[in-house]
Amino acid sequence: MAREYLKTATRTSGTDASDVHETVTRILAEIEAGGDQAALDYAAKFDRYEGSIVLSRAEIDAAIARVPEKLRADIRFAHANVKRFAEAQKATLRDIEIEVVPGLIAGQRPIPVSAAGCYVPGGRYSHIASAIMTVTTAKVAGCKHIIACSPPRPGVGIAPAIIYAADICGADTIMAMGGVQGVAAMTFGLFGLPKVNILVGPGNQFVAEAKRILFGRVGIDMIAGPTDSLILADGGADAEIVAADLVGQAEHGYNSPVWLVTDDRPLAEAVMARVPQLIADLPEVNRDNAAAAWRDYAEVILCADREEMAATSDAYAPEHLTVQAADLDWWLGRLTCYGSLFLGEETTVAFGDKASGTNHVLPTSGAASYTGGLSVHKYMKIVTWQRATREGAKPVAEATARISRLEGMEGHARTADIRLAKYFPGETFDLSADG
C-alpha cells in the first residue's frame, strides 16, 4: 500500500514567505552606521518603547518582585532541569591528546565563545522558556558575557517573568529591545556592551532574516522557520491525546505545520474528528492560530506499516517528533531525522518546550535532516593543536613536501624542506612530486 493522504496541506511554510531581506539589510546598515541613536529610533518606531534599554539591577529587582512565588518556583524547577542536562552535554566534550605517529602529538580543546546574545521572543506570547533554554546553556558552556534581549511592550517593558528567568539563569545583561534592532545592538556592541560572538534564540521572520544576514560576522544557532511537529501513532494510541498534542503545537501560529502519520485508519479518522472540537475550545488568539494551521498546513498520512511510517517521518525531518506506538526502543533505533524525540504517551512536546531539560530551540523546515538543536556544544569552539619532536616531524615533513609539490604549492613544500635540512643535515630526502 502506498502512502495515503487522508488530509493534505494546501500551503507549505514557504507559501507565504515574503521577501524581508531588503528591509532587514537596510535596518542593519542604518544601525551599524548610526549606532546607539539609530537603534533607539527603531525601538521607538517598532517597539513603541522609550524606557531603559539596558536594565539596571534596581529595575531587574523591581520586575522580579512582581513575579508570583509559585511561578518563580516553576521557573527554578525548569532551570534546574535544563542546567542538569546541559552540564551532562558539556561533559561529553573534553580535551583530548593523541600520539598520531611516534613523536607527533595532536589534540583538541573545547573553548566557549566569549559573548553570547540570547534573543527571547516577547510579542504574542511571553517566551519565558526561551530565556531558560538559551541563557542556561550559554552559562553552562562558560561564556564570559551573556546578553538576554527581549522586545518590551509599549509603556510596560519586558515581561517580569522573562526578566526573572534571564536573571536566575545567568544573564549578565538584560536588554529591552526587540526585532532587528535588538539583534543589531548585540552584534554591533551598542550601549557599551561587548560584541557578541554568537546569536541564539527563536524570533519572527525579521529576526530570522537578520541572523541569516549576519551569519559569518557572528555565529548563529540556526535559521528558524515556523515551528512544526509530527506524531507517529499506531492503533494502540489514545486518539484524544494524539488530537490534543496536534492542537497544542498548532496554536504556535497560523503557519505551523502539524502532521499525523499512522498505520491505523480508525485512529486517523478519530483524531481528525476530534481536532476541530479541541481547537474551538481554545482562547481566541490560540483558536485562530490553531484553526488556520490545521486547515492549511496539517496533514494526516496513512501508511502500510511502521517501517513506512518511519521512512515518512525521516523524509519530513520534523522539528518535534512524538511516538505513540508500541516497541519504543525500535523507534528510537530506527528514526534518524528530528530535532527532538518524545517517546511514549507519557512525554509530550510541551514538556520539552518548557521544563523537562532538553532544549526547545530546534531545527525547523526540514533542517533536522542535517542538524540538531541548540545545546552547550553550539557555544563551544572545538579547536585543535599539535606539537612534535624532530623525529616525529620527519615523516610528516616528507609527506607534506611531496603532497604540496603535487598540488603546485611550492611555498608550502619549502616550509617542510627547511626543517628537514635543519634537523637532519646529513640525510638526503626525495621530496619531489614525481613517482
Short mmCIF file of C-alpha atoms in Angstrom, two decimals:
data_model
loop_
_atom_site.label_atom_id
_atom_site.label_comp_id
_atom_site.label_asym_id
_atom_site.label_seq_id
_atom_site.Cartn_x
_atom_site.Cartn_y
_atom_site.Cartn_z
CA MET A 1 0.00 0.00 0.00
CA ALA A 2 1.35 3.42 -0.94
CA ARG A 3 1.05 6.29 1.47
CA GLU A 4 -2.49 7.66 1.53
CA TYR A 5 -3.13 11.28 2.47
CA LEU A 6 -6.37 11.47 4.42
CA LYS A 7 -5.71 15.21 4.83
CA THR A 8 -3.37 17.19 2.60
CA ALA A 9 -1.83 20.59 3.28
CA THR A 10 -2.86 23.33 0.89
CA ARG A 11 0.07 25.51 1.91
CA THR A 12 3.66 24.99 2.99
CA SER A 13 5.98 27.04 5.17
CA GLY A 14 7.28 28.68 2.01
CA THR A 15 3.89 29.61 0.53
CA ASP A 16 3.63 32.99 2.20
CA ALA A 17 7.32 33.63 2.79
CA SER A 18 7.66 37.31 1.98
CA ASP A 19 10.92 38.84 0.95
CA VAL A 20 12.05 40.75 4.01
CA HIS A 21 15.71 40.68 3.01
CA GLU A 22 15.83 44.23 1.65
CA THR A 23 14.11 45.73 4.68
CA VAL A 24 16.32 43.93 7.17
CA THR A 25 19.51 44.74 5.24
CA ARG A 26 18.61 48.43 5.28
CA ILE A 27 17.84 48.46 9.01
CA LEU A 28 21.08 46.67 9.87
CA ALA A 29 23.12 49.07 7.74
CA GLU A 30 21.47 52.14 9.30
CA ILE A 31 22.01 50.88 12.83
CA GLU A 32 25.63 49.93 12.17
CA ALA A 33 26.28 53.40 10.78
CA GLY A 34 24.13 55.32 13.30
CA GLY A 35 24.99 53.38 16.43
CA ASP A 36 23.00 53.72 19.64
CA GLN A 37 20.76 56.52 18.41
CA ALA A 38 19.70 54.64 15.28
CA ALA A 39 18.83 51.60 17.39
CA LEU A 40 16.84 53.81 19.77
CA ASP A 41 14.96 55.36 16.85
CA TYR A 42 13.93 51.93 15.58
CA ALA A 43 12.99 50.86 19.12
CA ALA A 44 10.67 53.87 19.38
CA LYS A 45 9.20 53.08 15.96
CA PHE A 46 8.71 49.31 16.22
CA ASP A 47 8.67 48.58 19.96
CA ARG A 48 6.92 51.87 20.80
CA TYR A 49 9.02 51.91 23.91
CA GLU A 50 11.17 54.68 25.34
CA GLY A 51 12.22 53.24 28.70
CA SER A 52 15.59 51.88 29.77
CA ILE A 53 17.31 49.69 27.19
CA VAL A 54 19.93 48.11 29.43
CA LEU A 55 18.14 47.27 32.65
CA SER A 56 19.76 48.31 35.91
CA ARG A 57 19.99 46.00 38.90
CA ALA A 58 17.27 48.02 40.59
CA GLU A 59 14.97 47.66 37.57
CA ILE A 60 15.62 43.92 37.44
CA ASP A 61 14.87 43.54 41.15
CA ALA A 62 11.68 45.60 40.83
CA ALA A 63 10.47 43.36 37.98
CA ILE A 64 11.33 40.19 39.90
CA ALA A 65 9.28 41.43 42.86
CA ARG A 66 6.20 41.33 40.63
CA VAL A 67 6.60 37.64 39.76
CA PRO A 68 4.42 35.37 41.95
CA GLU A 69 6.36 32.89 44.06
CA LYS A 70 4.60 29.88 42.52
CA LEU A 71 5.75 30.97 39.04
CA ARG A 72 9.25 31.62 40.36
CA ALA A 73 9.34 28.08 41.73
CA ASP A 74 8.27 26.66 38.36
CA ILE A 75 10.96 28.69 36.58
CA ARG A 76 13.58 27.49 39.07
CA PHE A 77 12.44 23.89 38.50
CA ALA A 78 12.73 24.23 34.72
CA HIS A 79 16.07 25.98 35.02
CA ALA A 80 17.46 23.20 37.23
CA ASN A 81 16.41 20.54 34.71
CA VAL A 82 17.84 22.40 31.72
CA LYS A 83 21.05 23.13 33.64
CA ARG A 84 21.44 19.49 34.67
CA PHE A 85 21.00 18.26 31.10
CA ALA A 86 23.34 20.95 29.73
CA GLU A 87 26.03 20.00 32.23
CA ALA A 88 25.77 16.38 31.11
CA GLN A 89 26.10 17.51 27.48
CA LYS A 90 29.17 19.55 28.29
CA ALA A 91 30.76 16.53 29.96
CA THR A 92 30.76 14.79 26.57
CA LEU A 93 33.22 17.41 25.31
CA ARG A 94 36.71 17.23 26.73
CA ASP A 95 40.31 17.91 25.99
CA ILE A 96 41.92 15.04 24.12
CA GLU A 97 45.52 14.26 23.24
CA ILE A 98 46.79 11.53 20.92
CA GLU A 99 50.18 10.49 19.57
CA VAL A 100 49.32 10.35 15.86
CA VAL A 101 52.72 8.94 14.93
CA PRO A 102 55.65 8.45 17.28
CA GLY A 103 56.80 11.89 18.36
CA LEU A 104 53.84 13.84 16.93
CA ILE A 105 51.18 14.80 19.47
CA ALA A 106 47.84 16.33 18.43
CA GLY A 107 44.86 17.32 20.49
CA GLN A 108 41.63 19.23 20.77
CA ARG A 109 40.31 21.82 23.20
CA PRO A 110 36.67 22.89 23.55
CA ILE A 111 36.66 26.64 24.23
CA PRO A 112 33.47 28.61 24.87
CA VAL A 113 32.86 31.77 22.87
CA SER A 114 33.35 34.93 24.89
CA ALA A 115 29.98 36.67 24.44
CA ALA A 116 26.56 35.24 23.61
CA GLY A 117 23.43 37.09 22.55
CA CYS A 118 20.19 35.33 23.51
CA TYR A 119 17.04 36.60 21.80
CA VAL A 120 13.87 35.92 23.80
CA PRO A 121 10.55 36.48 21.98
CA GLY A 122 8.04 38.55 23.90
CA GLY A 123 5.38 39.59 21.41
CA ARG A 124 2.23 37.49 21.08
CA TYR A 125 3.45 35.11 23.78
CA SER A 126 5.95 35.76 26.57
CA HIS A 127 8.52 33.05 25.97
CA ILE A 128 9.81 32.54 29.49
CA ALA A 129 11.11 29.12 28.48
CA SER A 130 13.24 30.61 25.69
CA ALA A 131 15.14 32.64 28.28
CA ILE A 132 15.73 29.47 30.27
CA MET A 133 16.84 27.44 27.24
CA THR A 134 19.23 29.97 25.75
CA VAL A 135 20.77 31.67 28.78
CA THR A 136 21.25 28.48 30.83
CA THR A 137 23.11 26.66 28.06
CA ALA A 138 25.35 29.67 27.44
CA LYS A 139 26.15 29.90 31.14
CA VAL A 140 26.95 26.19 31.44
CA ALA A 141 29.14 26.45 28.33
CA GLY A 142 31.21 29.08 30.12
CA CYS A 143 30.52 32.23 28.07
CA LYS A 144 32.02 35.25 29.83
CA HIS A 145 29.21 37.66 28.97
CA ILE A 146 25.62 36.70 28.21
CA ILE A 147 23.08 39.22 26.93
CA ALA A 148 19.38 38.41 27.11
CA CYS A 149 17.47 40.60 24.68
CA SER A 150 13.67 40.69 24.60
CA PRO A 151 11.12 43.03 22.99
CA PRO A 152 9.45 45.33 25.51
CA ARG A 153 5.75 46.04 25.48
CA PRO A 154 4.71 49.68 24.97
CA GLY A 155 4.78 51.56 28.24
CA VAL A 156 5.45 48.35 30.18
CA GLY A 157 8.78 46.85 29.21
CA ILE A 158 9.84 43.21 29.27
CA ALA A 159 7.50 40.76 30.97
CA PRO A 160 8.71 40.41 34.59
CA ALA A 161 8.79 36.60 34.36
CA ILE A 162 11.21 36.78 31.42
CA ILE A 163 13.42 39.13 33.42
CA TYR A 164 13.37 36.74 36.38
CA ALA A 165 14.18 33.73 34.19
CA ALA A 166 17.04 35.50 32.40
CA ASP A 167 18.46 36.71 35.70
CA ILE A 168 18.46 33.42 37.61
CA CYS A 169 19.75 31.54 34.55
CA GLY A 170 22.84 33.73 34.44
CA ALA A 171 22.34 36.67 32.05
CA ASP A 172 24.95 39.37 32.65
CA THR A 173 22.89 41.97 30.79
CA ILE A 174 19.16 42.21 30.09
CA MET A 175 18.21 44.41 27.14
CA ALA A 176 14.73 45.74 26.45
CA MET A 177 14.82 45.84 22.67
CA GLY A 178 13.13 43.70 20.05
CA GLY A 179 13.35 42.68 16.42
CA VAL A 180 16.17 43.58 14.06
CA GLN A 181 17.27 46.46 16.26
CA GLY A 182 17.82 44.11 19.21
CA VAL A 183 19.82 41.67 17.11
CA ALA A 184 21.85 44.55 15.65
CA ALA A 185 22.57 46.04 19.08
CA MET A 186 24.02 42.75 20.31
CA THR A 187 26.03 42.14 17.13
CA PHE A 188 27.48 45.64 16.86
CA GLY A 189 28.21 46.05 20.57
CA LEU A 190 25.93 49.02 21.16
CA PHE A 191 25.08 50.66 24.50
CA GLY A 192 28.54 49.90 25.89
CA LEU A 193 28.11 46.15 25.62
CA PRO A 194 30.60 43.67 24.15
CA LYS A 195 30.02 42.50 20.59
CA VAL A 196 28.55 39.02 20.76
CA ASN A 197 30.20 36.07 19.06
CA ILE A 198 27.00 34.09 18.62
CA LEU A 199 23.29 34.88 18.30
CA VAL A 200 20.80 32.29 19.52
CA GLY A 201 17.09 32.00 20.14
CA PRO A 202 13.86 31.99 18.14
CA GLY A 203 12.19 35.06 16.67
CA ASN A 204 9.90 36.26 13.91
CA GLN A 205 10.80 36.37 10.22
CA PHE A 206 12.67 39.66 10.64
CA VAL A 207 14.82 38.28 13.45
CA ALA A 208 15.46 35.12 11.43
CA GLU A 209 16.49 37.15 8.38
CA ALA A 210 18.79 39.36 10.46
CA LYS A 211 20.55 36.27 11.79
CA ARG A 212 20.84 34.91 8.24
CA ILE A 213 22.43 38.14 7.00
CA LEU A 214 24.80 38.48 9.97
CA PHE A 215 25.94 34.86 9.90
CA GLY A 216 29.65 34.85 9.21
CA ARG A 217 30.26 38.00 11.17
CA VAL A 218 28.81 36.13 14.13
CA GLY A 219 27.82 32.55 14.69
CA ILE A 220 24.16 31.60 14.94
CA ASP A 221 22.32 28.62 16.32
CA MET A 222 20.17 28.14 13.21
CA ILE A 223 17.76 29.97 10.90
CA ALA A 224 14.33 29.15 12.25
CA GLY A 225 11.10 28.97 10.27
CA PRO A 226 7.61 28.22 11.60
CA THR A 227 7.60 25.56 14.30
CA ASP A 228 6.43 22.09 13.21
CA SER A 229 5.51 18.80 14.85
CA LEU A 230 4.88 15.23 13.69
CA ILE A 231 3.23 12.38 15.58
CA LEU A 232 3.77 8.70 14.78
CA ALA A 233 0.89 6.68 16.22
CA ASP A 234 -0.33 3.11 15.87
CA GLY A 235 -3.69 1.57 16.66
CA GLY A 236 -2.91 1.42 20.36
CA ALA A 237 -2.58 5.19 20.68
CA ASP A 238 -5.16 7.30 22.52
CA ALA A 239 -6.91 9.40 19.86
CA GLU A 240 -7.84 12.08 22.39
CA ILE A 241 -4.22 12.56 23.45
CA VAL A 242 -2.95 12.50 19.85
CA ALA A 243 -5.50 15.15 18.89
CA ALA A 244 -4.62 17.30 21.91
CA ASP A 245 -0.91 17.11 21.10
CA LEU A 246 -1.52 18.18 17.50
CA VAL A 247 -3.66 21.11 18.61
CA GLY A 248 -1.11 22.08 21.27
CA GLN A 249 1.50 22.59 18.57
CA ALA A 250 -0.82 24.16 16.00
CA GLU A 251 -1.54 27.05 18.37
CA HIS A 252 2.01 28.37 17.83
CA GLY A 253 0.95 30.19 14.68
CA TYR A 254 -1.24 30.17 11.58
CA ASN A 255 1.58 28.62 9.54
CA SER A 256 2.81 25.98 12.00
CA PRO A 257 2.51 22.56 10.31
CA VAL A 258 1.39 19.52 12.28
CA TRP A 259 1.39 16.01 10.84
CA LEU A 260 -0.08 12.69 11.92
CA VAL A 261 1.47 9.55 10.44
CA THR A 262 -0.23 6.27 11.29
CA ASP A 263 -0.90 2.75 10.05
CA ASP A 264 -4.37 2.68 11.61
CA ARG A 265 -7.29 4.21 9.68
CA PRO A 266 -9.78 4.22 12.61
CA LEU A 267 -7.26 6.16 14.73
CA ALA A 268 -6.68 8.68 11.95
CA GLU A 269 -10.40 9.23 11.47
CA ALA A 270 -11.00 9.59 15.20
CA VAL A 271 -8.24 12.19 15.52
CA MET A 272 -9.48 14.15 12.51
CA ALA A 273 -12.96 14.24 14.01
CA ARG A 274 -11.73 15.39 17.41
CA VAL A 275 -9.23 18.12 16.46
CA PRO A 276 -11.77 20.78 15.36
CA GLN A 277 -13.63 20.43 18.65
CA LEU A 278 -10.45 20.88 20.69
CA ILE A 279 -9.48 23.92 18.63
CA ALA A 280 -12.91 25.50 19.13
CA ASP A 281 -12.43 25.29 22.90
CA LEU A 282 -9.21 27.36 22.94
CA PRO A 283 -8.98 31.09 23.81
CA GLU A 284 -9.49 33.36 20.80
CA VAL A 285 -5.91 34.07 19.66
CA ASN A 286 -4.85 30.44 20.19
CA ARG A 287 -8.03 29.24 18.46
CA ASP A 288 -7.48 31.40 15.39
CA ASN A 289 -3.86 30.27 15.03
CA ALA A 290 -4.63 26.60 15.52
CA ALA A 291 -7.64 26.67 13.19
CA ALA A 292 -5.62 28.22 10.36
CA ALA A 293 -2.67 25.90 10.90
CA TRP A 294 -4.90 22.81 10.91
CA ARG A 295 -6.90 23.96 7.88
CA ASP A 296 -3.99 25.00 5.67
CA TYR A 297 -0.85 23.17 6.82
CA ALA A 298 -1.83 19.96 8.61
CA GLU A 299 -1.59 16.51 7.05
CA VAL A 300 -2.80 13.07 8.07
CA ILE A 301 -0.94 10.24 6.36
CA LEU A 302 -1.91 6.56 6.35
CA CYS A 303 0.96 4.10 5.89
CA ALA A 304 1.16 0.35 5.35
CA ASP A 305 3.35 -0.45 8.36
CA ARG A 306 5.75 1.00 10.87
CA GLU A 307 8.71 0.93 8.51
CA GLU A 308 6.83 3.12 6.04
CA MET A 309 5.78 5.37 8.92
CA ALA A 310 9.41 5.79 9.98
CA ALA A 311 10.54 6.47 6.41
CA THR A 312 7.81 9.09 6.04
CA SER A 313 8.88 10.78 9.25
CA ASP A 314 12.53 10.84 8.22
CA ALA A 315 11.54 12.41 4.90
CA TYR A 316 9.69 15.20 6.71
CA ALA A 317 12.55 15.66 9.26
CA PRO A 318 10.27 17.33 11.80
CA GLU A 319 11.37 19.76 14.47
CA HIS A 320 9.40 17.85 17.11
CA LEU A 321 8.71 14.13 16.74
CA THR A 322 6.39 12.19 19.03
CA VAL A 323 6.00 8.40 19.02
CA GLN A 324 2.82 6.97 20.50
CA ALA A 325 3.25 3.38 19.35
CA ALA A 326 4.38 0.00 20.63
CA ASP A 327 8.05 -1.00 20.91
CA LEU A 328 9.58 2.38 21.67
CA ASP A 329 13.13 1.03 21.53
CA TRP A 330 12.60 0.03 17.89
CA TRP A 331 11.55 3.59 17.02
CA LEU A 332 14.46 5.10 18.95
CA GLY A 333 16.90 2.95 16.97
CA ARG A 334 15.19 3.43 13.59
CA LEU A 335 14.37 7.16 13.43
CA THR A 336 17.18 9.44 12.25
CA CYS A 337 15.81 12.88 11.30
CA TYR A 338 14.25 15.02 14.03
CA GLY A 339 15.06 17.95 16.27
CA SER A 340 13.83 16.37 19.49
CA LEU A 341 12.15 12.99 20.04
CA PHE A 342 9.36 12.26 22.53
CA LEU A 343 8.90 8.55 23.13
CA GLY A 344 5.59 7.34 24.52
CA GLU A 345 2.35 8.89 25.70
CA GLU A 346 4.00 9.89 28.99
CA THR A 347 6.06 12.58 27.24
CA THR A 348 4.87 15.40 25.03
CA VAL A 349 6.41 18.27 23.11
CA ALA A 350 5.21 20.80 25.67
CA PHE A 351 7.35 19.07 28.33
CA GLY A 352 10.46 19.65 26.21
CA ASP A 353 9.32 23.15 25.32
CA LYS A 354 9.03 24.22 28.93
CA ALA A 355 10.58 22.19 31.71
CA SER A 356 11.90 18.65 31.15
CA GLY A 357 15.53 19.62 30.45
CA THR A 358 16.14 19.12 26.74
CA ASN A 359 16.35 22.29 24.65
CA HIS A 360 13.42 23.73 22.72
CA VAL A 361 15.44 25.76 20.22
CA LEU A 362 15.29 23.23 17.39
CA PRO A 363 15.72 22.94 13.59
CA THR A 364 12.58 23.64 11.54
CA SER A 365 11.54 23.36 7.90
CA GLY A 366 13.32 20.05 7.37
CA ALA A 367 16.68 21.23 8.73
CA ALA A 368 16.64 18.29 11.15
CA SER A 369 17.90 16.22 8.23
CA TYR A 370 21.35 17.78 8.79
CA THR A 371 21.48 19.46 12.19
CA GLY A 372 20.33 19.18 15.78
CA GLY A 373 19.05 21.88 18.09
CA LEU A 374 20.64 24.33 20.50
CA SER A 375 22.97 22.79 23.06
CA VAL A 376 26.02 23.65 25.09
CA HIS A 377 28.03 22.49 22.08
CA LYS A 378 26.76 25.41 19.96
CA TYR A 379 28.62 27.85 22.19
CA MET A 380 31.85 25.86 22.06
CA LYS A 381 34.69 26.12 19.57
CA ILE A 382 36.42 22.77 19.09
CA VAL A 383 39.96 23.83 18.32
CA THR A 384 42.97 21.61 17.62
CA TRP A 385 46.66 21.82 18.42
CA GLN A 386 49.83 19.86 17.73
CA ARG A 387 53.47 19.65 18.71
CA ALA A 388 56.26 17.30 17.70
CA THR A 389 59.77 16.13 18.32
CA ARG A 390 62.17 16.47 15.41
CA GLU A 391 61.98 12.75 14.76
CA GLY A 392 58.18 12.92 14.93
CA ALA A 393 58.14 15.75 12.40
CA LYS A 394 60.35 13.87 9.92
CA PRO A 395 57.82 11.60 8.14
CA VAL A 396 55.17 14.32 8.23
CA ALA A 397 57.55 16.82 6.63
CA GLU A 398 58.45 14.38 3.86
CA ALA A 399 54.81 13.67 3.04
CA THR A 400 53.90 17.35 3.27
CA ALA A 401 56.64 18.38 0.86
CA ARG A 402 55.66 15.83 -1.76
CA ILE A 403 51.90 16.44 -1.48
CA SER A 404 52.42 20.22 -1.62
CA ARG A 405 54.51 19.97 -4.79
CA LEU A 406 51.95 17.70 -6.39
CA GLU A 407 49.36 20.40 -5.69
CA GLY A 408 51.64 23.10 -7.09
CA MET A 409 52.11 24.79 -3.70
CA GLU A 410 55.88 25.24 -3.67
CA GLY A 411 55.91 27.64 -0.72
CA HIS A 412 54.22 25.03 1.43
CA ALA A 413 56.72 22.41 0.32
CA ARG A 414 59.67 24.57 1.26
CA THR A 415 58.44 25.03 4.84
CA ALA A 416 58.88 21.27 5.16
CA ASP A 417 62.18 21.22 3.22
CA ILE A 418 63.81 23.78 5.52
CA ARG A 419 63.00 21.76 8.64
CA LEU A 420 64.34 18.53 7.19
CA ALA A 421 67.53 20.29 6.15
CA LYS A 422 67.98 21.80 9.62
CA TYR A 423 67.07 18.76 11.71
CA PHE A 424 68.73 16.07 9.56
CA PRO A 425 71.69 17.74 7.79
CA GLY A 426 73.40 14.50 6.92
CA GLU A 427 70.42 12.88 5.21
CA THR A 428 69.12 13.08 1.66
CA PHE A 429 65.38 13.08 1.03
CA ASP A 430 63.35 12.51 -2.13
CA LEU A 431 60.95 15.46 -1.88
CA SER A 432 59.86 15.69 -5.48
CA ALA A 433 56.30 15.12 -6.67
CA ASP A 434 57.43 12.65 -9.33
CA GLY A 435 56.52 8.99 -8.99
#
